[in-house]
Amino acid sequence: MTGKEIFFCCILLANAVVSVLYLVAGLLYVRQCEAEDAKGGVPQEQDGGTEKNGAGNKRKPKKAAKEDKQQGKTVKEEDKQQGETVKDKNRKQGETVKEKDRQVGADKEDAEQDGQEEELPMRNGRIVYVMNFAVMMLCPVAGPIFFGAGYLLYRFVFRQDVQLEDVIFSKERVKTNERADEERERNIAPLEEAIAVSDKESLRSLMLNVIRGDVHNSLAAISLALNSPDSETAHYAASVLQDELNNFRGNVQKIWREIEKEEEGQTDCEYYLIPYMNNMLEQKVFTEMEQRNMVNKFAEVGEVLFRKAQHRFTSQYYEWLCLRLLDIKDFEAMETWCSRGAAQYPEELSSYTCKLKLYFTAGNKEKFFETMNELKHSSIVIDKETLALIRTFS
């Protein structure tokens, strides 16, 4: 025999020895557990030694019963001599004793049931060890390693005491339903219409309801209240606008500093700042000069994202940038972004609509009709607004 064959035979022999020892030790352990359960269980009944009462509880031996009867007779004679008060006490004591006996009997029955339930897993103990032995014999190396590693992991890693002090096992769930404010809902109206109302109390109430909610998307309507004849309403609008615009300026500066610190592959700040700035700039709540500066900053953020990760630049981003540049009439920069959007997304409707708005506002008729003809001959699905535009200029 070669050295490899001798080594392989030694492995098989060692595996067989380990498997047999495991099986013998397991069977002995199961037998020991069954013996301990038998000793701690309920002893069997004897013919003349004990009796059972109606509730299933054990009674004392006959000699002890006779002594109890004699003691009972003496107690009865003493009770007769003592009078009715003693009888009443004995009756009460007898009732308490009966209740205790019933409780003891119920506890014994529960204990016997618990003992039977605990014995059920031990009855299958032999089968478990035999199955593990078969696995170890069929898998000479993997079997013992698997069971050994599993036992060590359970012993030193996963076997931990469970802390149930702070755990609440309650199935109660509370669901609160807030009643709708019907009076407030009936008084809701568009802020643009409410400003024209001469009733100051209604206007103030509506303004307070507006500023209590999310005003981030309602700044354009709130800015109209600055020209209200009611000084208090104008004060509410000015306070809200001042707070929101200051927060916007601070956030833009803070995120822009983070952009300057970013590495070449990082674009999370730009990806967040573009929709955030567009939501504010499209409401046109800044002054003309500040609006232009903010749009230029907006274009710079887009330029950084386009340079770092052009694949993350969506067609929606191109449209936002073009429309904001159109607001300040920066046609040259807008045309650059329109060309970029058309090159990256040639099958998107926004690539054509941005060009149409640019050439129409700039007064470039030739390129306007050229872009419209390209849109007509394309397979892009157009919306109602674009269709009305085509019908108007066709």
mmCIF file of C-alpha atoms in Angstrom:
data_model
loop_
_atom_site.group_PDB
_atom_site.id
_atom_site.type_symbol
_atom_site.label_atom_id
_atom_site.label_comp_id
_atom_site.label_asym_id
_atom_site.label_seq_id
_atom_site.Cartn_x
_atom_site.Cartn_y
_atom_site.Cartn_z
ATOM 1 C CA MET A 1 0.000 0.000 0.000
ATOM 2 C CA THR A 2 1.163 3.480 -0.769
ATOM 3 C CA GLY A 3 1.433 6.306 1.716
ATOM 4 C CA LYS A 4 -1.730 8.022 0.461
ATOM 5 C CA GLU A 5 -3.787 4.858 0.832
ATOM 6 C CA ILE A 6 -2.490 4.327 4.370
ATOM 7 C CA PHE A 7 -3.333 7.951 5.233
ATOM 8 C CA PHE A 8 -6.825 7.593 3.769
ATOM 9 C CA CYS A 9 -7.446 4.390 5.723
ATOM 10 C CA CYS A 10 -6.308 6.086 8.922
ATOM 11 C CA ILE A 11 -8.793 8.898 8.293
ATOM 12 C CA LEU A 12 -11.622 6.410 7.772
ATOM 13 C CA LEU A 13 -10.649 4.473 10.898
ATOM 14 C CA ALA A 14 -10.466 7.650 12.979
ATOM 15 C CA ASN A 15 -13.838 8.780 11.631
ATOM 16 C CA ALA A 16 -15.383 5.402 12.511
ATOM 17 C CA VAL A 17 -13.972 5.543 16.047
ATOM 18 C CA VAL A 18 -15.229 9.073 16.571
ATOM 19 C CA SER A 19 -18.671 8.177 15.208
ATOM 20 C CA VAL A 20 -18.999 5.102 17.445
ATOM 21 C CA LEU A 21 -17.863 7.039 20.515
ATOM 22 C CA TYR A 22 -20.334 9.789 19.693
ATOM 23 C CA LEU A 23 -23.170 7.253 19.353
ATOM 24 C CA VAL A 24 -22.286 5.427 22.579
ATOM 25 C CA ALA A 25 -21.910 8.661 24.543
ATOM 26 C CA GLY A 26 -25.214 9.960 23.169
ATOM 27 C CA LEU A 27 -27.139 6.811 24.022
ATOM 28 C CA LEU A 28 -25.672 6.751 27.528
ATOM 29 C CA TYR A 29 -26.622 10.399 27.999
ATOM 30 C CA VAL A 30 -30.203 9.727 26.871
ATOM 31 C CA ARG A 31 -30.438 6.715 29.178
ATOM 32 C CA GLN A 32 -29.125 8.745 32.125
ATOM 33 C CA CYS A 33 -31.659 11.514 31.466
ATOM 34 C CA GLU A 34 -34.501 9.006 31.325
ATOM 35 C CA ALA A 35 -33.365 7.457 34.590
ATOM 36 C CA GLU A 36 -33.264 10.861 36.303
ATOM 37 C CA ASP A 37 -36.741 11.663 34.998
ATOM 38 C CA ALA A 38 -38.037 8.326 36.291
ATOM 39 C CA LYS A 39 -36.617 9.008 39.781
ATOM 40 C CA GLY A 40 -38.071 12.492 39.932
ATOM 41 C CA GLY A 41 -41.480 11.413 38.566
ATOM 42 C CA VAL A 42 -44.638 10.172 40.323
ATOM 43 C CA PRO A 43 -44.261 6.699 41.953
ATOM 44 C CA GLN A 44 -46.641 3.918 41.003
ATOM 45 C CA GLU A 45 -49.654 3.032 43.152
ATOM 46 C CA GLN A 46 -49.571 0.204 45.644
ATOM 47 C CA ASP A 47 -52.505 -2.024 46.345
ATOM 48 C CA GLY A 48 -52.915 -1.538 50.112
ATOM 49 C CA GLY A 49 -50.568 1.338 50.813
ATOM 50 C CA THR A 50 -52.323 4.405 49.396
ATOM 51 C CA GLU A 51 -55.675 5.466 48.051
ATOM 52 C CA LYS A 52 -56.933 8.217 45.780
ATOM 53 C CA ASN A 53 -59.690 10.634 46.514
ATOM 54 C CA GLY A 54 -62.163 12.074 44.028
ATOM 55 C CA ALA A 55 -59.871 14.920 42.965
ATOM 56 C CA GLY A 56 -56.946 12.595 42.160
ATOM 57 C CA ASN A 57 -54.872 13.468 45.271
ATOM 58 C CA LYS A 58 -53.066 10.815 47.307
ATOM 59 C CA ARG A 59 -54.212 9.905 50.787
ATOM 60 C CA LYS A 60 -52.245 8.759 53.759
ATOM 61 C CA PRO A 61 -51.735 5.084 54.744
ATOM 62 C CA LYS A 62 -54.412 3.198 56.706
ATOM 63 C CA LYS A 63 -52.708 3.509 60.109
ATOM 64 C CA ALA A 64 -52.394 7.230 59.630
ATOM 65 C CA ALA A 65 -56.045 7.346 58.547
ATOM 66 C CA LYS A 66 -57.132 5.577 61.731
ATOM 67 C CA GLU A 67 -55.125 7.996 63.844
ATOM 68 C CA ASP A 68 -56.704 10.876 61.945
ATOM 69 C CA LYS A 69 -60.153 9.458 62.660
ATOM 70 C CA GLN A 70 -59.425 9.159 66.401
ATOM 71 C CA GLN A 71 -58.077 12.685 66.445
ATOM 72 C CA GLY A 72 -61.156 13.794 64.575
ATOM 73 C CA LYS A 73 -63.423 12.253 67.187
ATOM 74 C CA THR A 74 -61.614 14.021 70.032
ATOM 75 C CA VAL A 75 -61.769 17.279 68.086
ATOM 76 C CA LYS A 76 -65.496 16.828 67.565
ATOM 77 C CA GLU A 77 -66.087 16.213 71.297
ATOM 78 C CA GLU A 78 -64.088 19.335 72.123
ATOM 79 C CA ASP A 79 -65.992 21.287 69.523
ATOM 80 C CA LYS A 80 -69.329 20.240 71.007
ATOM 81 C CA GLN A 81 -68.176 21.457 74.407
ATOM 82 C CA GLN A 82 -66.926 24.764 73.094
ATOM 83 C CA GLY A 83 -70.161 25.749 71.374
ATOM 84 C CA GLU A 84 -71.414 27.168 68.126
ATOM 85 C CA THR A 85 -68.635 29.716 67.768
ATOM 86 C CA VAL A 86 -66.036 27.014 67.503
ATOM 87 C CA LYS A 87 -68.152 25.138 64.952
ATOM 88 C CA ASP A 88 -68.275 28.191 62.770
ATOM 89 C CA LYS A 89 -64.497 28.532 62.949
ATOM 90 C CA ASN A 90 -64.022 24.864 62.081
ATOM 91 C CA ARG A 91 -66.321 25.181 59.134
ATOM 92 C CA LYS A 92 -64.342 28.091 57.835
ATOM 93 C CA GLN A 93 -61.082 26.225 58.405
ATOM 94 C CA GLY A 94 -62.507 23.167 56.646
ATOM 95 C CA GLU A 95 -63.447 25.233 53.615
ATOM 96 C CA THR A 96 -59.967 26.759 53.413
ATOM 97 C CA VAL A 97 -58.371 23.315 53.760
ATOM 98 C CA LYS A 98 -60.548 21.958 50.943
ATOM 99 C CA GLU A 99 -59.571 24.841 48.722
ATOM 100 C CA LYS A 100 -55.902 24.227 49.481
ATOM 101 C CA ASP A 101 -56.325 20.496 48.706
ATOM 102 C CA ARG A 102 -57.933 21.347 45.400
ATOM 103 C CA GLN A 103 -55.129 23.719 44.515
ATOM 104 C CA VAL A 104 -52.522 21.128 45.478
ATOM 105 C CA GLY A 105 -54.273 18.528 43.345
ATOM 106 C CA ALA A 106 -54.426 20.893 40.373
ATOM 107 C CA ASP A 107 -50.722 21.757 40.810
ATOM 108 C CA LYS A 108 -49.820 18.046 40.864
ATOM 109 C CA GLU A 109 -51.803 17.419 37.687
ATOM 110 C CA ASP A 110 -50.066 20.373 35.998
ATOM 111 C CA ALA A 111 -46.700 19.059 37.154
ATOM 112 C CA GLU A 112 -47.484 15.600 35.757
ATOM 113 C CA GLN A 113 -48.497 17.141 32.416
ATOM 114 C CA ASP A 114 -45.341 19.273 32.359
ATOM 115 C CA GLY A 115 -43.280 16.187 33.111
ATOM 116 C CA GLN A 116 -44.889 14.346 30.236
ATOM 117 C CA GLU A 117 -44.243 17.280 27.897
ATOM 118 C CA GLU A 118 -40.591 17.483 28.964
ATOM 119 C CA GLU A 119 -40.155 13.745 28.416
ATOM 120 C CA LEU A 120 -41.290 13.939 24.798
ATOM 121 C CA PRO A 121 -37.999 15.318 23.425
ATOM 122 C CA MET A 122 -35.999 12.676 25.344
ATOM 123 C CA ARG A 123 -37.979 9.901 23.670
ATOM 124 C CA ASN A 124 -36.616 11.057 20.334
ATOM 125 C CA GLY A 125 -33.078 11.438 21.697
ATOM 126 C CA ARG A 126 -31.919 8.039 20.482
ATOM 127 C CA ILE A 127 -33.228 8.693 16.982
ATOM 128 C CA VAL A 128 -31.341 11.992 16.806
ATOM 129 C CA TYR A 129 -28.031 10.432 17.825
ATOM 130 C CA VAL A 130 -28.517 7.513 15.424
ATOM 131 C CA MET A 131 -29.223 9.896 12.537
ATOM 132 C CA ASN A 132 -26.164 11.975 13.384
ATOM 133 C CA PHE A 133 -24.099 8.777 13.549
ATOM 134 C CA ALA A 134 -25.309 7.794 10.057
ATOM 135 C CA VAL A 135 -24.396 11.212 8.672
ATOM 136 C CA MET A 136 -20.920 10.996 10.212
ATOM 137 C CA MET A 137 -20.358 7.557 8.721
ATOM 138 C CA LEU A 138 -21.543 8.567 5.238
ATOM 139 C CA CYS A 139 -19.559 11.807 5.288
ATOM 140 C CA PRO A 140 -16.227 10.797 6.882
ATOM 141 C CA VAL A 141 -14.628 14.231 7.158
ATOM 142 C CA ALA A 142 -17.437 16.733 6.613
ATOM 143 C CA GLY A 143 -19.830 15.086 9.077
ATOM 144 C CA PRO A 144 -17.742 15.320 12.276
ATOM 145 C CA ILE A 145 -16.470 18.794 11.338
ATOM 146 C CA PHE A 146 -20.023 20.009 10.732
ATOM 147 C CA PHE A 147 -21.417 18.737 14.033
ATOM 148 C CA GLY A 148 -18.325 19.817 15.975
ATOM 149 C CA ALA A 149 -18.348 23.344 14.539
ATOM 150 C CA GLY A 150 -22.080 23.636 15.138
ATOM 151 C CA TYR A 151 -21.717 22.594 18.769
ATOM 152 C CA LEU A 152 -18.871 25.058 19.363
ATOM 153 C CA LEU A 153 -20.791 27.916 17.772
ATOM 154 C CA TYR A 154 -23.852 27.161 19.880
ATOM 155 C CA ARG A 155 -21.771 26.785 23.014
ATOM 156 C CA PHE A 156 -19.650 29.920 22.810
ATOM 157 C CA VAL A 157 -21.420 32.284 20.383
ATOM 158 C CA PHE A 158 -25.200 31.850 20.232
ATOM 159 C CA ARG A 159 -25.901 30.540 23.710
ATOM 160 C CA GLN A 160 -26.711 33.722 25.574
ATOM 161 C CA ASP A 161 -29.177 34.610 28.280
ATOM 162 C CA VAL A 162 -32.232 36.368 26.925
ATOM 163 C CA GLN A 163 -33.073 39.627 28.662
ATOM 164 C CA LEU A 164 -36.862 39.905 28.778
ATOM 165 C CA GLU A 165 -37.144 42.626 31.383
ATOM 166 C CA ASP A 166 -37.944 45.395 28.912
ATOM 167 C CA VAL A 167 -40.012 43.242 26.534
ATOM 168 C CA ILE A 168 -43.753 43.830 26.602
ATOM 169 C CA PHE A 169 -45.894 40.972 25.265
ATOM 170 C CA SER A 170 -49.027 42.996 24.733
ATOM 171 C CA LYS A 171 -51.362 42.572 21.781
ATOM 172 C CA GLU A 172 -53.186 45.821 22.419
ATOM 173 C CA ARG A 173 -52.918 48.386 19.658
ATOM 174 C CA VAL A 174 -54.193 51.899 19.954
ATOM 175 C CA LYS A 175 -55.411 53.767 16.891
ATOM 176 C CA THR A 176 -56.378 57.371 17.363
ATOM 177 C CA ASN A 177 -58.678 59.076 14.896
ATOM 178 C CA GLU A 178 -58.493 62.841 14.927
ATOM 179 C CA ARG A 179 -61.685 64.626 14.138
ATOM 180 C CA ALA A 180 -61.582 66.853 11.083
ATOM 181 C CA ASP A 181 -61.811 70.580 11.592
ATOM 182 C CA GLU A 182 -64.903 71.158 9.459
ATOM 183 C CA GLU A 183 -65.031 74.891 10.030
ATOM 184 C CA ARG A 184 -61.429 75.312 8.907
ATOM 185 C CA GLU A 185 -61.942 73.098 5.838
ATOM 186 C CA ARG A 186 -64.995 75.086 4.749
ATOM 187 C CA ASN A 187 -63.051 78.357 4.924
ATOM 188 C CA ILE A 188 -60.131 77.211 2.729
ATOM 189 C CA ALA A 189 -59.826 79.142 -0.522
ATOM 190 C CA PRO A 190 -57.032 80.000 -2.962
ATOM 191 C CA LEU A 191 -54.780 82.626 -1.475
ATOM 192 C CA GLU A 192 -54.808 84.655 -4.688
ATOM 193 C CA GLU A 193 -58.586 85.028 -4.408
ATOM 194 C CA ALA A 194 -58.499 85.690 -0.675
ATOM 195 C CA ILE A 195 -56.138 88.635 -1.110
ATOM 196 C CA ALA A 196 -58.749 90.408 -3.193
ATOM 197 C CA VAL A 197 -61.312 90.026 -0.406
ATOM 198 C CA SER A 198 -61.897 93.128 1.649
ATOM 199 C CA ASP A 199 -62.767 91.178 4.798
ATOM 200 C CA LYS A 200 -59.630 91.534 6.914
ATOM 201 C CA GLU A 201 -60.586 88.897 9.476
ATOM 202 C CA SER A 202 -61.108 86.213 6.845
ATOM 203 C CA LEU A 203 -57.875 87.147 5.099
ATOM 204 C CA ARG A 204 -55.893 86.981 8.324
ATOM 205 C CA SER A 205 -57.443 83.644 9.276
ATOM 206 C CA LEU A 206 -56.594 82.192 5.860
ATOM 207 C CA MET A 207 -53.036 83.501 6.030
ATOM 208 C CA LEU A 208 -52.528 81.930 9.464
ATOM 209 C CA ASN A 209 -53.825 78.573 8.185
ATOM 210 C CA VAL A 210 -51.413 78.749 5.257
ATOM 211 C CA ILE A 211 -48.298 79.595 7.249
ATOM 212 C CA ARG A 212 -49.022 76.868 9.811
ATOM 213 C CA GLY A 213 -48.534 74.181 7.179
ATOM 214 C CA ASP A 214 -45.779 73.449 4.687
ATOM 215 C CA VAL A 215 -45.105 76.796 3.014
ATOM 216 C CA HIS A 216 -42.105 75.657 0.985
ATOM 217 C CA ASN A 217 -44.239 75.189 -2.141
ATOM 218 C CA SER A 218 -46.573 78.156 -1.491
ATOM 219 C CA LEU A 219 -44.091 81.023 -1.405
ATOM 220 C CA ALA A 220 -45.217 82.425 -4.753
ATOM 221 C CA ALA A 221 -48.777 82.835 -3.467
ATOM 222 C CA ILE A 222 -47.602 84.199 -0.124
ATOM 223 C CA SER A 223 -45.493 86.820 -1.862
ATOM 224 C CA LEU A 224 -48.674 88.256 -3.386
ATOM 225 C CA ALA A 225 -49.855 89.135 0.117
ATOM 226 C CA LEU A 226 -46.988 91.618 0.483
ATOM 227 C CA ASN A 227 -49.068 94.149 -1.468
ATOM 228 C CA SER A 228 -52.153 93.600 0.657
ATOM 229 C CA PRO A 229 -53.769 96.754 2.102
ATOM 230 C CA ASP A 230 -53.989 95.003 5.457
ATOM 231 C CA SER A 231 -50.699 95.689 7.262
ATOM 232 C CA GLU A 232 -50.986 92.636 9.514
ATOM 233 C CA THR A 233 -51.462 90.270 6.565
ATOM 234 C CA ALA A 234 -48.459 91.817 4.807
ATOM 235 C CA HIS A 235 -46.460 91.400 8.005
ATOM 236 C CA TYR A 236 -47.334 87.678 8.150
ATOM 237 C CA ALA A 237 -46.259 87.212 4.528
ATOM 238 C CA ALA A 238 -43.022 89.156 4.972
ATOM 239 C CA SER A 239 -42.060 87.167 8.069
ATOM 240 C CA VAL A 240 -42.626 83.825 6.377
ATOM 241 C CA LEU A 241 -40.791 84.822 3.214
ATOM 242 C CA GLN A 242 -37.845 86.208 5.122
ATOM 243 C CA ASP A 243 -37.427 83.015 7.161
ATOM 244 C CA GLU A 244 -37.750 80.704 4.161
ATOM 245 C CA LEU A 245 -35.412 82.692 1.937
ATOM 246 C CA ASN A 246 -32.780 82.969 4.658
ATOM 247 C CA ASN A 247 -32.916 79.214 5.207
ATOM 248 C CA PHE A 248 -32.611 78.649 1.464
ATOM 249 C CA ARG A 249 -29.575 80.921 1.140
ATOM 250 C CA GLY A 250 -27.851 79.281 4.102
ATOM 251 C CA ASN A 251 -28.502 75.764 2.827
ATOM 252 C CA VAL A 252 -27.240 76.585 -0.662
ATOM 253 C CA GLN A 253 -24.018 78.056 0.689
ATOM 254 C CA LYS A 254 -23.487 75.139 3.045
ATOM 255 C CA ILE A 255 -24.016 72.498 0.349
ATOM 256 C CA TRP A 256 -21.882 74.418 -2.135
ATOM 257 C CA ARG A 257 -18.977 74.323 0.326
ATOM 258 C CA GLU A 258 -19.483 70.573 0.598
ATOM 259 C CA ILE A 259 -19.381 70.317 -3.189
ATOM 260 C CA GLU A 260 -16.040 72.106 -3.259
ATOM 261 C CA LYS A 261 -14.666 69.599 -0.732
ATOM 262 C CA GLU A 262 -15.945 66.534 -2.628
ATOM 263 C CA GLU A 263 -13.689 64.213 -4.543
ATOM 264 C CA GLU A 264 -13.991 63.626 -8.260
ATOM 265 C CA GLY A 265 -16.347 60.648 -8.042
ATOM 266 C CA GLN A 266 -18.723 62.063 -5.408
ATOM 267 C CA THR A 267 -21.971 63.620 -6.689
ATOM 268 C CA ASP A 268 -24.462 63.226 -3.834
ATOM 269 C CA CYS A 269 -24.534 66.931 -2.961
ATOM 270 C CA GLU A 270 -25.170 67.972 -6.564
ATOM 271 C CA TYR A 271 -27.841 65.320 -6.929
ATOM 272 C CA TYR A 272 -29.636 66.794 -3.918
ATOM 273 C CA LEU A 273 -29.080 70.496 -4.621
ATOM 274 C CA ILE A 274 -30.467 70.596 -8.175
ATOM 275 C CA PRO A 275 -34.110 69.711 -7.314
ATOM 276 C CA TYR A 276 -33.894 71.743 -4.103
ATOM 277 C CA MET A 277 -32.860 74.924 -5.910
ATOM 278 C CA ASN A 278 -35.268 74.409 -8.789
ATOM 279 C CA ASN A 279 -38.228 74.138 -6.430
ATOM 280 C CA MET A 280 -37.405 77.553 -4.987
ATOM 281 C CA LEU A 281 -36.289 79.324 -8.162
ATOM 282 C CA GLU A 282 -39.356 78.392 -10.198
ATOM 283 C CA GLN A 283 -41.546 80.312 -7.719
ATOM 284 C CA LYS A 284 -39.657 83.575 -8.519
ATOM 285 C CA VAL A 285 -39.768 85.037 -5.023
ATOM 286 C CA PHE A 286 -36.338 86.689 -5.180
ATOM 287 C CA THR A 287 -35.555 90.096 -6.512
ATOM 288 C CA GLU A 288 -34.482 90.307 -10.152
ATOM 289 C CA MET A 289 -30.775 90.592 -9.358
ATOM 290 C CA GLU A 290 -30.771 87.878 -6.733
ATOM 291 C CA GLN A 291 -32.847 85.611 -8.981
ATOM 292 C CA ARG A 292 -30.198 85.955 -11.699
ATOM 293 C CA ASN A 293 -27.379 85.188 -9.263
ATOM 294 C CA MET A 294 -29.187 82.137 -7.915
ATOM 295 C CA VAL A 295 -29.898 80.828 -11.428
ATOM 296 C CA ASN A 296 -26.220 81.241 -12.332
ATOM 297 C CA LYS A 297 -25.296 79.295 -9.183
ATOM 298 C CA PHE A 298 -27.862 76.707 -10.211
ATOM 299 C CA ALA A 299 -26.177 76.389 -13.611
ATOM 300 C CA GLU A 300 -22.781 76.005 -11.921
ATOM 301 C CA VAL A 301 -24.099 73.101 -9.856
ATOM 302 C CA GLY A 302 -25.418 71.504 -13.025
ATOM 303 C CA GLU A 303 -22.072 72.026 -14.731
ATOM 304 C CA VAL A 304 -20.276 70.245 -11.879
ATOM 305 C CA LEU A 305 -22.653 67.274 -12.009
ATOM 306 C CA PHE A 306 -22.417 67.101 -15.811
ATOM 307 C CA ARG A 307 -18.626 67.037 -15.586
ATOM 308 C CA LYS A 308 -18.426 64.441 -12.801
ATOM 309 C CA ALA A 309 -21.181 62.028 -13.796
ATOM 310 C CA GLN A 310 -23.034 62.751 -17.013
ATOM 311 C CA HIS A 311 -24.926 59.453 -16.740
ATOM 312 C CA ARG A 312 -26.697 60.755 -13.601
ATOM 313 C CA PHE A 313 -27.960 63.824 -15.460
ATOM 314 C CA THR A 314 -31.607 63.105 -16.275
ATOM 315 C CA SER A 315 -33.770 64.743 -18.920
ATOM 316 C CA GLN A 316 -35.727 66.419 -16.133
ATOM 317 C CA TYR A 317 -32.548 68.129 -14.944
ATOM 318 C CA TYR A 318 -31.901 69.463 -18.455
ATOM 319 C CA GLU A 319 -35.431 70.836 -18.639
ATOM 320 C CA TRP A 320 -35.173 72.526 -15.233
ATOM 321 C CA LEU A 321 -31.907 74.212 -16.140
ATOM 322 C CA CYS A 322 -33.228 75.404 -19.505
ATOM 323 C CA LEU A 323 -36.402 76.868 -18.018
ATOM 324 C CA ARG A 324 -34.572 78.686 -15.227
ATOM 325 C CA LEU A 325 -32.110 80.147 -17.723
ATOM 326 C CA LEU A 326 -35.060 81.159 -19.890
ATOM 327 C CA ASP A 327 -36.515 83.107 -16.941
ATOM 328 C CA ILE A 328 -33.445 85.328 -16.829
ATOM 329 C CA LYS A 329 -33.190 85.309 -20.662
ATOM 330 C CA ASP A 330 -29.701 83.826 -20.794
ATOM 331 C CA PHE A 331 -30.227 82.386 -24.293
ATOM 332 C CA GLU A 332 -26.605 81.420 -24.918
ATOM 333 C CA ALA A 333 -26.292 79.227 -21.825
ATOM 334 C CA MET A 334 -29.755 77.803 -22.433
ATOM 335 C CA GLU A 335 -28.871 76.789 -25.971
ATOM 336 C CA THR A 336 -25.800 74.973 -24.637
ATOM 337 C CA TRP A 337 -27.913 72.951 -22.212
ATOM 338 C CA CYS A 338 -30.537 72.280 -24.889
ATOM 339 C CA SER A 339 -27.868 70.832 -27.175
ATOM 340 C CA ARG A 340 -26.527 68.651 -24.377
ATOM 341 C CA GLY A 341 -29.993 67.377 -23.517
ATOM 342 C CA ALA A 342 -30.840 66.625 -27.176
ATOM 343 C CA ALA A 343 -27.552 64.748 -27.622
ATOM 344 C CA GLN A 344 -28.048 62.604 -24.490
ATOM 345 C CA TYR A 345 -31.843 62.145 -24.743
ATOM 346 C CA PRO A 346 -32.827 62.462 -28.434
ATOM 347 C CA GLU A 347 -36.109 60.577 -27.915
ATOM 348 C CA GLU A 348 -37.415 62.755 -25.060
ATOM 349 C CA LEU A 349 -40.124 65.356 -25.629
ATOM 350 C CA SER A 350 -38.430 67.854 -23.301
ATOM 351 C CA SER A 351 -35.423 67.999 -25.648
ATOM 352 C CA TYR A 352 -37.664 69.540 -28.336
ATOM 353 C CA THR A 353 -39.954 71.661 -26.153
ATOM 354 C CA CYS A 354 -36.982 73.436 -24.562
ATOM 355 C CA LYS A 355 -35.651 74.365 -27.982
ATOM 356 C CA LEU A 356 -39.070 75.571 -29.110
ATOM 357 C CA LYS A 357 -39.393 77.832 -26.065
ATOM 358 C CA LEU A 358 -35.867 79.130 -26.572
ATOM 359 C CA TYR A 359 -36.277 79.998 -30.254
ATOM 360 C CA PHE A 360 -39.756 81.432 -29.754
ATOM 361 C CA THR A 361 -38.609 83.736 -26.931
ATOM 362 C CA ALA A 362 -35.439 84.702 -28.785
ATOM 363 C CA GLY A 363 -37.400 85.368 -32.000
ATOM 364 C CA ASN A 364 -35.417 82.890 -34.129
ATOM 365 C CA LYS A 365 -38.155 81.800 -36.536
ATOM 366 C CA GLU A 366 -35.971 79.676 -38.786
ATOM 367 C CA LYS A 367 -34.718 77.386 -36.028
ATOM 368 C CA PHE A 368 -38.137 77.377 -34.395
ATOM 369 C CA PHE A 369 -39.900 75.920 -37.448
ATOM 370 C CA GLU A 370 -36.962 73.614 -38.126
ATOM 371 C CA THR A 371 -37.254 72.143 -34.632
ATOM 372 C CA MET A 372 -41.032 71.858 -35.037
ATOM 373 C CA ASN A 373 -40.643 69.895 -38.294
ATOM 374 C CA GLU A 374 -38.182 67.547 -36.607
ATOM 375 C CA LEU A 375 -40.699 66.941 -33.834
ATOM 376 C CA LYS A 376 -43.466 66.237 -36.353
ATOM 377 C CA HIS A 377 -41.437 63.582 -38.173
ATOM 378 C CA SER A 378 -40.258 61.894 -34.965
ATOM 379 C CA SER A 379 -41.981 59.028 -33.161
ATOM 380 C CA ILE A 380 -42.206 60.895 -29.848
ATOM 381 C CA VAL A 381 -45.575 60.992 -28.098
ATOM 382 C CA ILE A 382 -46.476 64.633 -27.531
ATOM 383 C CA ASP A 383 -48.743 66.184 -24.886
ATOM 384 C CA LYS A 384 -51.729 68.499 -25.313
ATOM 385 C CA GLU A 385 -49.738 71.680 -24.820
ATOM 386 C CA THR A 386 -47.206 70.806 -27.529
ATOM 387 C CA LEU A 387 -49.969 69.622 -29.853
ATOM 388 C CA ALA A 388 -51.780 72.958 -29.466
ATOM 389 C CA LEU A 389 -48.506 74.756 -30.219
ATOM 390 C CA ILE A 390 -47.973 72.748 -33.410
ATOM 391 C CA ARG A 391 -51.526 73.393 -34.586
ATOM 392 C CA THR A 392 -51.146 77.087 -33.928
ATOM 393 C CA PHE A 393 -47.984 77.539 -36.010
ATOM 394 C CA SER A 394 -48.738 74.974 -38.722
#
